[in-house]
């Protein structure tokens, strides 16, 4: 049995197989300011319920347009605060950070849990062994109010990561490489389970980038088993494993994809699609107007650290905006303590509050017609970060920082000796 | 539960943005009627006027990909679409469709043999899809009873309102 099958089997206390439709208790459920309005409508106007939520771990995040860039967002936020109070949903207000980052770092989700989020990148949290999937607002409303949902147990593809990453190559490059191979619908109807020796050297931060990008392959879920790295991370924070399954067995996959990570070089996904993957040197002549380092894909401490290392004693090129948005308040504070923020500000970066902001073209750095951005985010389709005629190249924070220095898409390896 | 209607043939990768462009998503969900005139507008102009109640969309792979906006299946149902038959569905769209009581059926053969205007019949309970015009019948995986109950009730919300809870909460309480 693949890991997700085992988590579901353990939760139900009976053996399940891929394709089975099951009804499970939802251990945690959340929505954000883009999807919460419909959750609220579903509960109040459609279900017409007026009682506390059934799930203890029910969360709202104000992260997409935070702080509110216009009155419409402010009104949504106000409604979320009211609903949260009345229904007993725990609210993470402006400034806390991006949902997927906060639930992991605050220990709100734990290995072995079954979690749904009204946000397509919910599989990100599978990096710590959670079975997580994205749902619509009606699902989120039902999960919150009744504590249960139906799920179809997905087939799992094992992605075997062999070798170890070279200097200047990050887990984002692994994800982009796989996307280039399997394409944007390569994992449709499936879950991805990462395995292999390369994981030993990948931190939780790096792993979350991997699971995050599986959404772009159309995967329903992504998961990384609890191993020594996870256990150490959990212990340091006083967190436990919620549902113990056999994390070590490798069996029950519909397919297997081996990836030799040692051979990878820095990559980018060129517009207009996430799977239009090229090596950084193939596109190094492309000039950039804006660099964005942040999002639930790459706004973590490790990402800010590598950007600070590259930009240390260097300058963002005249005419380029380099925006850095830590994924959460925790990440922000730690980056401040370690001096990364100071280094970045000195280099000419603009620091944004923890927010999705530019990733989804909501606020804080939209692109004008014809402008080009390098972003550490996960989507690059036309108009994602602003005008339909703007272009977004997806890359690792190392590539993003190097590009900020040169004003064109740049190989970070020369800055990391 | 049998859906019978005219076929609207679409290709692969019809996204939720094709179904209802993101520029209309700020309309409130109870304003669906306002949005309905835009449904599939860039793929089939005036679709909302041309479609008849019970018509069936027959599409290729990855139907409903992209954003998780729930307006997409709701609008298709609102304008009269009775079922969607496709080679595969994006996961969140598939869930959303079932939750609002719109049958979504995965079929291998029917999408290849069907053309717009053919008569399509979907037997939701027994898992049979027929192209009546072409005389082709395909057996598909039937829904588990839990999902069927949601579909025949007209969706999860309707189900809950009728029974005061979910099927599973009824059976365990
Ligand atoms: S950072 Fe971007 S991808 Fe992540 S949750 Fe926010 S909007 Fe979505």
Coordinates of C-alpha atoms and ligand atoms in Angstrom, one line a residue:
Chain A
X1 CA 0.0 0.0 0.0
X2 CA 1.2 3.5 -0.8
X3 CA 1.4 6.0 2.1
X4 CA -1.9 7.7 1.4
X5 CA -3.7 4.4 1.2
X6 CA -2.2 3.5 4.6
X7 CA -3.2 6.7 6.2
X8 CA -6.8 6.3 5.0
X9 CA -6.9 2.6 6.0
X10 CA -5.6 3.5 9.4
X11 CA -8.1 6.3 9.8
X12 CA -11.0 4.0 8.8
X13 CA -9.6 0.9 10.5
X14 CA -10.2 -1.1 7.3
X15 CA -8.2 -1.8 4.2
X16 CA -8.8 0.6 1.3
X17 CA -7.5 0.6 -2.3
X18 CA -7.0 3.3 -4.9
X19 CA -10.3 4.2 -6.6
X20 CA -12.3 3.4 -3.5
X21 CA -14.7 6.1 -2.4
X22 CA -14.6 6.5 1.3
X23 CA -16.1 8.7 4.0
X24 CA -13.5 10.0 6.4
X25 CA -13.2 12.2 9.4
X26 CA -11.5 15.4 8.4
X27 CA -8.7 16.2 10.9
X28 CA -8.3 19.8 9.8
X29 CA -9.9 22.1 7.2
X30 CA -9.1 25.6 6.1
X31 CA -10.1 28.3 3.6
X32 CA -8.6 31.7 2.6
X33 CA -9.9 35.1 1.7
X34 CA -10.4 34.0 -1.9
X35 CA -12.6 31.0 -1.1
X36 CA -14.0 31.8 2.4
X37 CA -16.8 34.0 1.0
X38 CA -18.4 31.0 -0.6
X39 CA -17.8 28.9 2.4
X40 CA -19.7 31.5 4.5
X41 CA -22.5 31.6 1.9
X42 CA -22.7 27.8 1.8
X43 CA -23.1 27.6 5.6
X44 CA -25.3 30.5 6.2
X45 CA -27.4 30.9 3.0
X46 CA -27.6 27.3 1.6
X47 CA -27.2 25.0 4.6
X48 CA -28.8 27.6 6.8
X49 CA -26.9 26.4 9.8
X50 CA -26.3 28.4 12.9
X51 CA -24.0 26.5 15.2
X52 CA -20.4 26.0 16.0
X53 CA -18.2 24.1 13.5
X54 CA -17.8 20.4 14.1
X55 CA -14.0 20.3 13.5
X56 CA -11.7 21.6 16.2
X57 CA -9.1 22.4 13.6
X58 CA -11.1 24.7 11.3
X59 CA -9.1 27.8 10.1
X60 CA -9.6 30.9 8.0
X61 CA -6.6 32.7 6.6
X62 CA -6.5 36.2 5.4
X63 CA -3.5 35.8 3.1
X64 CA -4.3 36.5 -0.5
X65 CA -5.1 40.2 -0.3
X66 CA -3.5 41.1 3.0
X67 CA -3.6 43.8 4.1
X68 CA -6.7 44.7 2.1
X69 CA -5.7 46.5 -1.1
X70 CA -9.3 47.7 -1.8
X71 CA -12.7 48.0 -0.1
X72 CA -14.0 44.8 -1.6
X73 CA -11.3 42.8 0.0
X74 CA -11.7 44.7 3.3
X75 CA -15.4 43.8 3.2
X76 CA -14.6 40.1 2.7
X77 CA -12.1 40.2 5.5
X78 CA -14.7 41.8 7.8
X79 CA -17.2 39.0 7.0
X80 CA -14.5 36.4 7.7
X81 CA -13.8 37.9 11.1
X82 CA -17.5 37.9 12.0
X83 CA -18.1 34.4 10.8
X84 CA -15.0 33.1 12.5
X85 CA -16.2 34.4 15.8
X86 CA -19.8 33.2 15.5
X87 CA -19.0 29.8 14.2
X88 CA -15.8 29.0 16.1
X89 CA -13.4 29.1 13.2
X90 CA -9.8 30.0 14.2
X91 CA -8.9 33.1 12.2
X92 CA -5.4 33.9 11.1
X93 CA -5.6 37.6 10.3
X94 CA -3.5 39.9 8.2
X95 CA 0.2 39.4 8.8
X96 CA 0.2 35.8 10.0
X97 CA 1.2 34.5 6.7
X98 CA 0.2 32.1 3.9
X99 CA -2.1 29.3 4.9
X100 CA 0.0 26.3 3.9
X101 CA 3.1 27.7 5.6
X102 CA 1.3 28.6 8.8
X103 CA -0.5 25.3 9.3
X104 CA 2.8 23.5 9.1
X105 CA 5.1 25.7 11.1
X106 CA 2.5 26.3 13.8
X107 CA 1.9 22.5 14.2
X108 CA -1.8 22.8 13.3
X109 CA -1.4 19.9 10.9
X110 CA 0.7 16.8 11.9
X111 CA 1.9 13.7 10.1
X112 CA -0.8 11.2 9.4
X113 CA -3.7 13.6 9.4
X114 CA -6.3 13.9 6.6
X115 CA -6.7 17.5 5.7
X116 CA -8.6 19.5 3.1
X117 CA -8.1 23.1 2.2
X118 CA -10.2 25.4 -0.1
X119 CA -7.0 26.2 -2.0
X120 CA -5.4 24.3 -4.8
X121 CA -2.0 24.2 -3.2
X122 CA -3.1 22.4 0.0
X123 CA -1.0 19.4 -1.0
X124 CA 2.0 21.5 0.0
X125 CA 1.5 20.3 3.6
X126 CA 2.1 16.7 2.5
X127 CA 5.8 17.5 3.0
X128 CA 5.4 16.4 6.6
X129 CA 3.4 13.3 5.8
X130 CA -0.1 14.7 5.8
X131 CA -2.7 13.4 3.3
X132 CA -3.9 16.7 2.0
X133 CA -6.0 17.7 -0.9
X134 CA -7.6 20.9 -2.3
X135 CA -11.4 21.2 -2.4
X136 CA -14.1 23.7 -3.4
X137 CA -15.9 25.9 -1.0
X138 CA -19.0 23.7 -0.6
X139 CA -16.7 20.8 0.5
X140 CA -14.9 23.0 2.9
X141 CA -18.2 24.2 4.3
X142 CA -19.4 20.6 4.7
X143 CA -16.1 19.5 6.3
X144 CA -16.3 22.3 8.8
X145 CA -19.9 21.8 9.7
X146 CA -20.1 18.0 9.7
X147 CA -16.5 16.9 10.2
X148 CA -16.6 14.4 7.4
X149 CA -16.2 14.3 3.6
X150 CA -16.2 11.7 0.8
X151 CA -12.9 11.2 -0.8
X152 CA -11.8 9.0 -3.7
X153 CA -8.5 7.3 -2.7
X154 CA -6.0 8.3 -5.5
X155 CA -3.6 6.1 -7.3
X156 CA -0.1 7.0 -6.2
X157 CA 3.0 7.5 -8.4
X158 CA 6.3 7.0 -6.7
X159 CA 8.9 9.7 -7.6
X160 CA 12.3 8.4 -6.7
X161 CA 14.9 11.1 -6.1
X162 CA 18.4 9.8 -6.5
X163 CA 21.7 11.5 -5.9
X164 CA 22.2 14.9 -4.4
X165 CA 21.8 18.4 -5.6
X166 CA 24.8 20.4 -6.9
X167 CA 25.6 23.8 -5.6
X168 CA 23.2 26.5 -6.7
X169 CA 20.5 23.9 -7.6
X170 CA 17.5 23.8 -5.4
X171 CA 14.4 21.6 -4.8
X172 CA 12.5 24.1 -7.1
X173 CA 14.7 22.9 -9.9
X174 CA 13.8 19.3 -9.1
X175 CA 10.1 20.2 -9.3
X176 CA 10.5 22.1 -12.6
X177 CA 12.5 19.2 -14.1
X178 CA 9.7 16.8 -13.2
X179 CA 7.1 19.2 -14.6
X180 CA 9.0 19.4 -17.9
X181 CA 9.0 15.6 -18.1
X182 CA 5.4 14.7 -17.1
X183 CA 3.8 18.0 -18.2
X184 CA 1.0 19.9 -16.5
X185 CA -1.5 17.1 -16.7
X186 CA 1.0 14.3 -16.0
X187 CA -0.3 13.4 -12.5
X188 CA -4.0 13.9 -13.2
X189 CA -6.2 11.9 -10.8
X190 CA -3.1 10.7 -9.0
X191 CA -1.1 11.4 -5.9
X192 CA 2.7 11.8 -5.8
X193 CA 4.8 10.1 -3.1
X194 CA 8.4 11.2 -3.0
X195 CA 11.1 8.7 -2.0
X196 CA 14.8 8.2 -2.4
X197 CA 18.2 9.0 -0.9
X198 CA 18.1 12.6 -2.2
X199 CA 15.5 13.4 0.5
X200 CA 18.0 12.9 3.2
X201 CA 19.6 16.2 2.3
X202 CA 16.3 18.1 1.7
X203 CA 15.0 20.2 4.6
X204 CA 11.3 20.6 5.3
X205 CA 11.5 24.0 3.6
X206 CA 12.8 22.3 0.4
X207 CA 10.3 19.5 0.6
X208 CA 7.4 21.9 0.8
X209 CA 8.5 23.4 -2.5
X210 CA 8.4 19.9 -4.1
X211 CA 4.9 19.0 -2.8
X212 CA 3.6 22.5 -3.6
X213 CA 4.6 22.2 -7.3
X214 CA 2.8 18.8 -7.6
X215 CA -0.5 20.8 -8.0
X216 CA 0.9 22.1 -11.3
X217 CA 1.2 18.5 -12.5
X218 CA -2.5 18.2 -11.7
X219 CA -1.8 15.8 -8.8
X220 CA -4.6 15.5 -6.2
X221 CA -2.2 15.2 -3.4
X222 CA 1.5 14.8 -2.7
X223 CA 3.3 13.3 0.2
X224 CA 6.7 12.7 1.7
X225 CA 7.0 10.0 4.4
X226 CA 8.2 10.9 7.9
X227 CA 11.9 10.2 8.1
X228 CA 14.8 11.3 10.2
X229 CA 14.7 14.8 8.8
X230 CA 11.0 15.1 9.7
X231 CA 11.4 13.6 13.1
X232 CA 14.2 16.0 14.0
X233 CA 12.1 18.9 12.7
X234 CA 9.1 17.7 14.8
X235 CA 11.1 17.1 17.9
X236 CA 12.8 20.6 17.8
X237 CA 9.3 22.1 17.8
X238 CA 7.7 19.8 20.3
X239 CA 5.3 18.4 17.7
X240 CA 4.2 14.8 17.4
X241 CA 3.0 12.3 14.8
X242 CA -0.8 12.4 14.8
X243 CA -1.5 9.0 13.1
X244 CA 1.3 6.5 13.1
X245 CA 1.5 4.4 9.9
X246 CA 4.4 2.4 8.5
X247 CA 6.4 5.2 7.0
X248 CA 9.2 3.0 5.6
X249 CA 7.4 0.5 3.3
X250 CA 7.6 1.3 -0.4
X251 CA 4.9 -0.5 -2.3
X252 CA 1.5 -0.2 -4.0
X253 CA 2.3 2.4 -6.7
X254 CA 0.7 2.6 -10.1
X255 CA 3.8 4.0 -11.6
X256 CA 7.4 4.9 -10.7
X257 CA 9.5 7.9 -12.0
X258 CA 13.2 7.9 -11.2
X259 CA 14.9 11.3 -11.1
X260 CA 18.7 11.7 -10.9
X261 CA 18.9 15.0 -9.1
X262 CA 22.7 15.3 -9.3
X263 CA 22.6 16.0 -12.9
X264 CA 20.2 18.9 -12.6
X265 CA 21.1 22.5 -13.3
X266 CA 19.1 25.7 -12.5
X267 CA 15.9 25.7 -14.5
X268 CA 13.1 28.1 -15.3
X269 CA 9.5 27.6 -16.6
X270 CA 9.0 30.1 -19.4
X271 CA 5.6 31.6 -20.1
X272 CA 2.9 30.8 -20.9
X273 CA 2.9 27.4 -19.2
X274 CA 4.4 25.8 -16.1
X275 CA 5.7 22.9 -18.1
X276 CA 7.6 25.0 -20.6
X277 CA 10.9 24.2 -18.8
X278 CA 14.3 25.4 -20.0
X279 CA 17.8 25.6 -18.5
X280 CA 18.6 29.0 -17.1
X281 CA 21.3 29.5 -19.7
X282 CA 18.9 29.0 -22.6
X283 CA 17.0 32.2 -21.5
X284 CA 19.8 34.3 -20.1
X285 CA 19.4 37.0 -22.7
X286 CA 15.9 37.8 -21.3
X287 CA 15.8 41.2 -19.5
X288 CA 13.6 41.4 -16.4
X289 CA 11.7 44.3 -14.9
X290 CA 10.7 42.7 -11.6
X291 CA 11.9 39.9 -9.4
X292 CA 9.6 38.4 -6.8
X293 CA 10.8 36.1 -4.0
X294 CA 8.0 34.7 -1.9
X295 CA 4.8 32.6 -2.0
X296 CA 3.8 29.2 -0.6
X297 CA 6.3 27.8 -3.1
X298 CA 9.5 29.7 -2.1
X299 CA 9.0 32.2 0.6
X300 CA 10.5 30.2 3.4
X301 CA 13.6 30.9 5.5
X302 CA 15.9 28.8 3.4
X303 CA 14.7 30.7 0.3
X304 CA 15.3 34.1 1.9
X305 CA 18.7 32.9 3.1
X306 CA 19.9 31.9 -0.3
X307 CA 18.7 35.2 -1.7
X308 CA 20.5 37.1 1.0
X309 CA 23.7 35.1 0.4
X310 CA 23.6 36.0 -3.3
X311 CA 22.7 39.6 -2.8
X312 CA 25.2 40.2 0.1
X313 CA 27.4 43.2 -0.8
X314 CA 25.8 43.4 -4.2
X315 CA 23.1 45.6 -5.6
X316 CA 19.8 45.0 -7.3
X317 CA 20.3 46.4 -10.8
X318 CA 19.1 49.9 -11.4
X319 CA 15.7 49.8 -13.0
X320 CA 14.7 46.4 -11.6
X321 CA 12.3 46.0 -8.6
X322 CA 13.1 43.1 -6.4
X323 CA 10.2 42.3 -4.0
X324 CA 10.7 39.8 -1.1
X325 CA 7.7 38.6 0.8
X326 CA 8.4 36.2 3.7
X327 CA 5.7 33.4 3.7
X328 CA 4.8 34.0 7.3
X329 CA 5.4 36.2 10.3
X330 CA 7.6 33.5 11.8
X331 CA 9.8 33.4 8.7
X332 CA 9.9 37.2 8.7
X333 CA 11.1 37.4 12.3
X334 CA 13.7 34.7 11.9
X335 CA 15.0 36.4 8.7
X336 CA 15.2 39.6 10.6
X337 CA 17.1 38.0 13.5
X338 CA 19.6 36.5 11.2
X339 CA 20.2 39.7 9.3
X340 CA 18.9 38.5 6.0
X341 CA 16.3 41.2 5.7
X342 CA 18.9 43.9 6.4
X343 CA 21.2 42.4 3.7
X344 CA 18.3 42.4 1.2
X345 CA 17.2 46.0 2.0
X346 CA 20.7 47.2 1.7
X347 CA 21.0 45.5 -1.7
X348 CA 17.9 47.5 -2.8
X349 CA 15.1 44.9 -2.3
X350 CA 11.6 45.9 -1.2
X351 CA 10.3 43.8 1.7
X352 CA 6.5 43.1 1.6
X353 CA 4.5 41.8 4.5
X354 CA 3.7 38.0 4.6
X355 CA 1.0 37.8 1.9
X356 CA 0.3 36.0 -1.4
X357 CA 0.1 39.4 -3.0
X358 CA 2.1 39.5 -6.2
X359 CA 1.9 35.7 -6.7
X360 CA -1.7 35.9 -7.7
X361 CA -1.7 39.5 -9.0
X362 CA -3.7 40.7 -6.0
X363 CA -1.5 43.6 -4.9
X364 CA 2.1 44.7 -4.1
X365 CA 3.8 44.4 -7.4
X366 CA 1.6 43.9 -10.4
X367 CA 3.1 43.9 -13.8
X368 CA 2.3 46.3 -16.6
X369 CA 1.8 45.3 -20.3
X370 CA 5.0 44.0 -21.8
X371 CA 6.9 43.7 -18.5
X372 CA 8.8 40.6 -17.5
X373 CA 9.2 39.0 -14.1
X374 CA 11.2 36.3 -12.6
X375 CA 9.2 34.8 -9.7
X376 CA 9.7 32.0 -7.2
X377 CA 6.0 31.2 -7.4
X378 CA 4.2 28.3 -9.1
X379 CA 2.0 29.7 -12.0
X380 CA 3.0 31.7 -15.0
X381 CA -0.1 31.7 -17.3
X382 CA -0.9 35.0 -19.0
X383 CA -2.1 37.6 -16.6
X384 CA -1.2 35.7 -13.4
X385 CA 0.8 38.6 -12.0
X386 CA -0.9 41.5 -13.7
X387 CA -1.5 42.5 -17.3
X388 CA -2.3 39.8 -19.8
X389 CA 0.6 40.9 -21.9
X390 CA 3.2 40.6 -19.1
X391 CA 5.4 37.5 -18.7
X392 CA 6.4 35.4 -15.7
X393 CA 9.4 33.1 -15.6
X394 CA 9.2 30.7 -12.7
X395 CA 12.5 29.9 -11.0
X396 CA 14.2 29.1 -7.7
X397 CA 15.1 31.9 -5.2
X398 CA 18.7 31.5 -6.2
X399 CA 18.0 32.2 -9.9
X400 CA 15.6 35.0 -8.9
X401 CA 18.3 36.7 -6.8
X402 CA 21.0 36.4 -9.4
X403 CA 18.5 37.8 -12.0
X404 CA 17.9 40.8 -9.7
X405 CA 21.6 41.6 -9.8
X406 CA 22.0 41.3 -13.5
X407 CA 18.7 42.6 -14.7
X408 CA 18.4 39.6 -16.9
X409 CA 17.7 35.9 -16.2
X410 CA 20.9 34.7 -14.6
X411 CA 22.7 31.6 -13.4
X412 CA 23.2 31.8 -9.7
X413 CA 26.1 29.4 -9.5
X414 CA 28.8 32.1 -10.0
X415 CA 27.5 33.9 -6.9
X416 CA 27.7 30.9 -4.6
X417 CA 31.2 29.9 -4.1
Chain B
X1 CA -31.8 8.7 -13.2
X2 CA -31.4 9.1 -17.0
X3 CA -30.1 12.2 -18.7
X4 CA -30.9 12.5 -22.4
X5 CA -30.0 15.4 -24.6
X6 CA -28.0 16.9 -27.4
X7 CA -24.3 16.5 -27.5
X8 CA -22.0 19.6 -27.2
X9 CA -18.6 18.3 -28.2
X10 CA -15.5 20.0 -26.7
X11 CA -11.8 19.2 -26.8
X12 CA -9.2 18.6 -24.2
X13 CA -8.2 20.9 -21.3
X14 CA -11.4 22.9 -21.0
X15 CA -10.5 25.1 -18.0
X16 CA -12.7 26.7 -15.4
X17 CA -11.6 29.9 -17.0
X18 CA -13.1 28.8 -20.3
X19 CA -16.3 27.9 -18.5
X20 CA -16.5 31.3 -16.6
X21 CA -13.7 33.8 -17.0
X22 CA -12.0 34.9 -13.9
X23 CA -13.0 38.5 -14.7
X24 CA -16.6 37.6 -13.6
X25 CA -15.7 35.8 -10.4
X26 CA -16.2 38.8 -8.2
X27 CA -20.0 38.5 -8.8
X28 CA -21.6 37.0 -5.7
X29 CA -22.5 33.4 -5.8
X30 CA -26.2 34.3 -5.5
X31 CA -25.8 36.4 -8.6
X32 CA -25.2 33.3 -10.8
X33 CA -28.0 34.4 -13.1
X34 CA -26.0 37.5 -14.0
X35 CA -22.9 35.4 -14.8
X36 CA -24.8 32.8 -16.8
X37 CA -24.7 34.7 -20.1
X38 CA -20.9 34.4 -20.1
X39 CA -20.8 30.7 -19.6
X40 CA -18.4 29.1 -22.1
X41 CA -18.6 32.3 -24.1
X42 CA -15.2 32.1 -25.7
X43 CA -15.7 28.4 -26.7
X44 CA -19.3 28.4 -27.9
X45 CA -20.6 32.0 -28.3
X46 CA -24.2 32.3 -26.9
X47 CA -24.0 28.9 -25.3
X48 CA -26.5 29.9 -22.6
X49 CA -29.1 30.5 -25.3
X50 CA -28.3 27.6 -27.5
X51 CA -28.2 24.9 -24.8
X52 CA -31.4 23.0 -23.9
X53 CA -32.3 21.4 -20.6
X54 CA -30.7 18.0 -20.3
X55 CA -28.0 18.5 -23.0
X56 CA -24.7 16.7 -22.4
X57 CA -21.2 18.1 -22.8
X58 CA -18.9 15.5 -24.2
X59 CA -15.2 16.5 -23.8
X60 CA -11.6 15.2 -23.9
X61 CA -9.2 15.0 -21.1
X62 CA -8.7 17.2 -18.0
X63 CA -12.1 18.9 -18.1
X64 CA -12.5 21.6 -15.6
X65 CA -8.8 22.2 -15.0
X66 CA -7.4 25.3 -13.4
X67 CA -8.8 27.3 -10.5
X68 CA -11.1 25.7 -8.1
X69 CA -13.9 28.2 -8.7
X70 CA -17.2 26.5 -7.9
X71 CA -19.2 28.9 -10.1
X72 CA -18.0 26.8 -13.1
X73 CA -20.1 23.6 -12.5
X74 CA -22.9 25.7 -10.9
X75 CA -23.3 27.8 -14.1
X76 CA -23.2 24.8 -16.4
X77 CA -26.0 23.2 -14.4
X78 CA -27.9 26.5 -14.2
X79 CA -28.0 26.9 -18.0
X80 CA -29.3 23.4 -18.4
X81 CA -26.4 21.0 -18.9
X82 CA -27.6 17.6 -17.6
X83 CA -24.4 15.7 -17.5
X84 CA -20.7 16.0 -18.6
X85 CA -19.0 13.0 -20.2
X86 CA -15.2 13.3 -20.5
X87 CA -12.0 11.3 -20.8
X88 CA -10.9 12.7 -17.5
X89 CA -11.7 15.5 -15.1
X90 CA -9.7 17.8 -13.0
X91 CA -10.1 16.6 -9.4
X92 CA -11.6 19.7 -7.8
X93 CA -14.1 20.2 -10.6
X94 CA -15.2 16.6 -10.4
X95 CA -15.9 17.0 -6.7
X96 CA -17.6 20.3 -7.1
X97 CA -19.8 18.9 -9.8
X98 CA -21.0 16.0 -7.7
X99 CA -21.5 18.2 -4.7
X100 CA -23.9 20.4 -6.7
X101 CA -25.7 17.4 -8.3
X102 CA -24.3 17.5 -11.8
X103 CA -23.4 14.0 -13.0
X104 CA -19.8 13.8 -14.3
X105 CA -18.9 10.6 -16.1
X106 CA -15.5 9.3 -17.2
X107 CA -15.7 7.5 -20.5
X108 CA -13.1 6.2 -23.0
X109 CA -15.0 5.6 -26.2
X110 CA -18.0 8.1 -26.3
X111 CA -15.7 11.2 -26.5
X112 CA -14.0 9.8 -29.6
X113 CA -17.2 8.9 -31.5
X114 CA -19.4 11.8 -30.6
X115 CA -20.2 15.0 -32.5
X116 CA -22.1 18.1 -31.6
X117 CA -25.8 17.5 -32.2
X118 CA -25.7 13.7 -31.6
X119 CA -28.2 12.4 -29.0
X120 CA -26.5 11.3 -25.9
X121 CA -28.1 9.2 -23.1
X122 CA -26.5 8.8 -19.7
X123 CA -27.8 6.2 -17.3
X124 CA -26.3 7.6 -14.1
X125 CA -27.4 4.8 -11.8
X126 CA -26.3 1.9 -14.0
X127 CA -23.2 3.5 -15.5
X128 CA -24.1 3.4 -19.1
X129 CA -23.4 6.1 -21.7
X130 CA -25.0 5.9 -25.2
X131 CA -24.5 7.8 -28.3
X132 CA -28.0 7.1 -29.7
X133 CA -27.3 8.8 -33.0
X134 CA -24.2 6.7 -33.7
X135 CA -25.5 3.6 -32.0
X136 CA -22.5 3.3 -29.6
X137 CA -22.9 2.2 -26.0
X138 CA -20.2 2.3 -23.4
X139 CA -20.3 0.8 -19.9
X140 CA -18.6 3.0 -17.4
X141 CA -17.8 2.5 -13.7
X142 CA -21.0 3.1 -11.7
X143 CA -21.0 5.5 -8.8
X144 CA -20.8 4.1 -5.3
X145 CA -24.1 4.4 -3.5
X146 CA -22.9 7.3 -1.4
X147 CA -22.2 9.4 -4.4
X148 CA -25.4 8.3 -6.2
X149 CA -27.4 9.5 -3.2
X150 CA -25.8 12.9 -3.4
X151 CA -26.4 13.1 -7.2
X152 CA -30.1 12.0 -7.1
X153 CA -30.8 14.4 -4.3
X154 CA -29.5 17.2 -6.5
X155 CA -26.3 17.8 -4.6
X156 CA -24.7 17.6 -1.2
X157 CA -26.4 20.7 0.1
X158 CA -29.9 19.5 -1.0
X159 CA -29.1 16.1 0.5
X160 CA -28.2 17.6 3.8
X161 CA -31.3 19.8 3.8
X162 CA -33.6 16.9 3.0
X163 CA -32.1 14.5 5.5
X164 CA -30.8 16.8 8.1
X165 CA -27.3 15.6 7.7
X166 CA -25.0 13.6 5.4
X167 CA -25.7 10.0 4.5
X168 CA -22.8 9.0 6.5
X169 CA -23.9 10.9 9.6
X170 CA -27.3 9.4 9.3
X171 CA -26.0 5.9 9.1
X172 CA -23.6 6.3 12.1
X173 CA -25.8 8.4 14.4
Ligands
LIG1 S1 1.2 32.1 -2.5 FE1 0.2 32.0 -4.5 S2 -0.1 29.9 -4.9 FE2 0.4 30.1 -2.8 S3 -1.6 30.1 -1.8 FE3 -1.0 32.2 -2.2 S4 -1.9 32.7 -4.2 FE4 -1.9 30.5 -4.0

